[in-house]
Structure formats: C-alpha cells, structure tokens
C-alpha cells in the first residue's frame, strides 16, 4: 500500500494497493483504497506537498474518505479461521490544541470482494469487532 507524499497534512492521503509474488519483484497495481470524499479518484501527481489532491485549488476543500495518512495494516485474529485486516493512519492536525501527540488515529476495517481484492474504504464513526478466544489461557 502506497500513498501520495504529504507531510502532516490534514486532508489525508490516498492508499494505492499493489501485489507481487516476490517482495523485490514486479509489482502490479490493484486499486485505490482511499478515494476523495466526493467519490472521485485523486490525481496521480500534484505540484507539491501543500496541494490537497482532492481539492487542487482549496487546501481546506474536500478531503479523502478516510482523512488520514496511512501508517500500517494490522492483522487481528478474530477466530481460529479468520483474520481481520485493519488499516490505521494518522489524522494530522485533528487535535483541538494543535499538539501533534494529541492527534487522532483512524482505524478502518479493510473489506474484500469475493475474489479477495480490497474494497475502497469507508469512514466509520464507530464499529464493533467480535473476537473469539483464539489462544488458550492455560499455563504452559
């Protein structure tokens, strides 16, 4: 997963997904996971890091659907047969006091199509994860 380079911007970043059979080998583009909030795809290139890709002429215009810069994807075993993939990103400039350490994060479940391709993300105000006990709590 790669996104446009933006340094601590409040509008977030795109999340382009790629696949390869070799970490050093040929990568194939799959799809965009984080479209602009108006449903449009962000442009491939913008003129600088201070340009909002979802609103070229207005840095305070439309943001990305998930207004965060990607940080990682967490894998959560929710049962012995199923793993939940969670996108998480930093929501820069989201704190009321402006302190970077107080900025929020976005945790978004990644959903997949029937052929295992990731679907474009949706921003959820809240969601519930049902986790079954996977590991024994007995002493070794």
Short mmCIF file of C-alpha atoms in Angstrom, two decimals:
data_model
loop_
_atom_site.label_atom_id
_atom_site.label_comp_id
_atom_site.label_asym_id
_atom_site.label_seq_id
_atom_site.Cartn_x
_atom_site.Cartn_y
_atom_site.Cartn_z
CA UNK A 1 0.00 0.00 0.00
CA UNK A 2 1.43 3.35 -1.08
CA UNK A 3 0.12 6.88 -0.95
CA UNK A 4 0.96 10.38 -2.09
CA UNK A 5 3.66 12.00 -0.01
CA UNK A 6 2.26 14.68 2.24
CA UNK A 7 3.93 16.00 5.34
CA UNK A 8 1.45 16.21 8.23
CA UNK A 9 -1.44 17.36 6.03
CA UNK A 10 -4.97 17.41 7.46
CA UNK A 11 -6.72 16.06 4.35
CA UNK A 12 -5.05 12.63 4.50
CA UNK A 13 -3.54 10.60 1.68
CA UNK A 14 -4.58 8.08 -0.91
CA UNK A 15 -3.89 4.36 -0.45
CA UNK A 16 -2.92 2.56 -3.64
CA UNK A 17 -2.63 -1.21 -3.36
CA UNK A 18 -0.19 -3.40 -5.25
CA UNK A 19 0.51 -7.15 -5.33
CA UNK A 20 3.60 -9.21 -6.11
CA UNK A 21 4.76 -12.79 -5.68
CA UNK A 22 8.24 -11.53 -4.77
CA UNK A 23 8.97 -8.61 -2.42
CA UNK A 24 11.78 -7.49 -4.75
CA UNK A 25 9.95 -8.34 -7.94
CA UNK A 26 7.42 -6.85 -10.29
CA UNK A 27 4.52 -5.14 -8.53
CA UNK A 28 1.08 -4.92 -10.12
CA UNK A 29 -1.33 -2.11 -9.26
CA UNK A 30 -4.67 -3.37 -7.91
CA UNK A 31 -6.82 -0.40 -6.92
CA UNK A 32 -7.23 2.78 -4.91
CA UNK A 33 -8.49 2.17 -1.35
CA UNK A 34 -8.91 5.78 -0.21
CA UNK A 35 -10.83 7.85 -2.75
CA UNK A 36 -11.63 11.51 -2.27
CA UNK A 37 -14.72 12.04 -0.09
CA UNK A 38 -16.68 13.19 -3.16
CA UNK A 39 -16.11 9.72 -4.70
CA UNK A 40 -13.54 10.85 -7.27
CA UNK A 41 -10.10 9.29 -7.65
CA UNK A 42 -7.24 11.60 -6.67
CA UNK A 43 -4.86 12.62 -9.47
CA UNK A 44 -1.67 10.60 -9.92
CA UNK A 45 0.50 13.68 -9.32
CA UNK A 46 0.14 17.11 -7.72
CA UNK A 47 2.51 20.07 -7.92
CA UNK A 48 3.66 19.96 -4.30
CA UNK A 49 3.16 18.63 -0.78
CA UNK A 50 0.99 21.62 0.17
CA UNK A 51 -1.58 20.87 -2.55
CA UNK A 52 -4.69 18.97 -1.48
CA UNK A 53 -5.10 16.23 -4.16
CA UNK A 54 -8.88 16.13 -3.59
CA UNK A 55 -9.30 19.89 -3.93
CA UNK A 56 -6.42 21.28 -6.01
CA UNK A 57 -7.36 24.96 -5.61
CA UNK A 58 -8.52 24.84 -1.98
CA UNK A 59 -6.39 23.21 0.75
CA UNK A 60 -9.46 23.22 3.03
CA UNK A 61 -11.81 21.72 0.42
CA UNK A 62 -12.77 18.06 0.02
CA UNK A 63 -10.64 15.58 1.96
CA UNK A 64 -10.04 11.90 1.39
CA UNK A 65 -12.79 9.47 2.50
CA UNK A 66 -10.53 8.49 5.41
CA UNK A 67 -8.72 11.76 6.26
CA UNK A 68 -5.54 10.07 7.46
CA UNK A 69 -2.06 9.25 6.26
CA UNK A 70 -1.51 5.51 6.19
CA UNK A 71 0.73 4.12 8.88
CA UNK A 72 0.28 0.37 8.63
CA UNK A 73 -2.14 -2.54 8.33
CA UNK A 74 -2.75 -4.56 11.49
CA UNK A 75 -3.75 -8.22 11.34
CA UNK A 76 -6.12 -9.27 14.11
CA UNK A 77 -7.00 -12.95 14.57
CA UNK A 78 -10.73 -12.80 15.34
CA UNK A 79 -11.22 -16.57 15.28
CA UNK A 80 -9.12 -19.64 14.59
CA UNK A 81 -10.19 -19.43 10.92
CA UNK A 82 -10.40 -15.70 10.26
CA UNK A 83 -8.09 -12.69 10.29
CA UNK A 84 -9.34 -9.11 10.24
CA UNK A 85 -7.16 -6.60 8.41
CA UNK A 86 -7.28 -3.09 9.86
CA UNK A 87 -5.92 -0.01 8.11
CA UNK A 88 -4.62 2.53 10.53
CA UNK A 89 -3.46 6.02 9.79
CA UNK A 90 -2.52 9.27 11.46
CA UNK A 91 -5.10 12.07 11.37
CA UNK A 92 -2.71 15.01 11.43
CA UNK A 93 -3.97 18.40 12.63
CA UNK A 94 -7.02 16.78 14.23
CA UNK A 95 -6.35 17.78 17.85
CA UNK A 96 -8.08 20.86 19.22
CA UNK A 97 -4.94 22.05 21.00
CA UNK A 98 -2.65 21.59 17.96
CA UNK A 99 -0.25 19.25 19.79
CA UNK A 100 0.86 16.53 17.38
CA UNK A 101 0.85 13.87 20.10
CA UNK A 102 -2.86 14.59 20.68
CA UNK A 103 -3.86 13.97 17.04
CA UNK A 104 -6.37 11.19 16.44
CA UNK A 105 -5.83 7.96 14.52
CA UNK A 106 -8.15 6.25 12.07
CA UNK A 107 -8.68 2.50 12.41
CA UNK A 108 -10.71 1.15 9.50
CA UNK A 109 -11.61 -2.49 8.76
CA UNK A 110 -10.47 -3.46 5.26
CA UNK A 111 -13.22 -5.30 3.44
CA UNK A 112 -12.62 -7.62 0.48
CA UNK A 113 -14.52 -8.65 -2.66
CA UNK A 114 -15.33 -12.28 -3.47
CA UNK A 115 -12.04 -12.57 -5.39
CA UNK A 116 -10.04 -11.23 -2.40
CA UNK A 117 -9.41 -7.74 -3.79
CA UNK A 118 -9.68 -4.95 -1.20
CA UNK A 119 -12.74 -2.71 -1.48
CA UNK A 120 -12.47 1.09 -1.28
CA UNK A 121 -12.53 2.18 2.37
CA UNK A 122 -15.47 3.78 4.14
CA UNK A 123 -15.06 6.07 7.13
CA UNK A 124 -16.90 4.70 10.16
CA UNK A 125 -17.69 6.84 13.19
CA UNK A 126 -17.64 3.59 15.17
CA UNK A 127 -17.75 -0.16 14.63
CA UNK A 128 -17.70 -3.36 16.68
CA UNK A 129 -15.27 -6.24 16.30
CA UNK A 130 -16.38 -9.62 17.63
CA UNK A 131 -13.28 -11.52 18.70
CA UNK A 132 -13.42 -15.15 19.75
CA UNK A 133 -10.85 -16.59 22.11
CA UNK A 134 -8.15 -17.97 19.84
CA UNK A 135 -5.39 -18.83 22.24
CA UNK A 136 -5.56 -20.89 25.41
CA UNK A 137 -5.11 -19.02 28.67
CA UNK A 138 -3.89 -22.14 30.46
CA UNK A 139 -0.36 -22.22 31.88
CA UNK A 140 2.32 -23.99 29.89
#
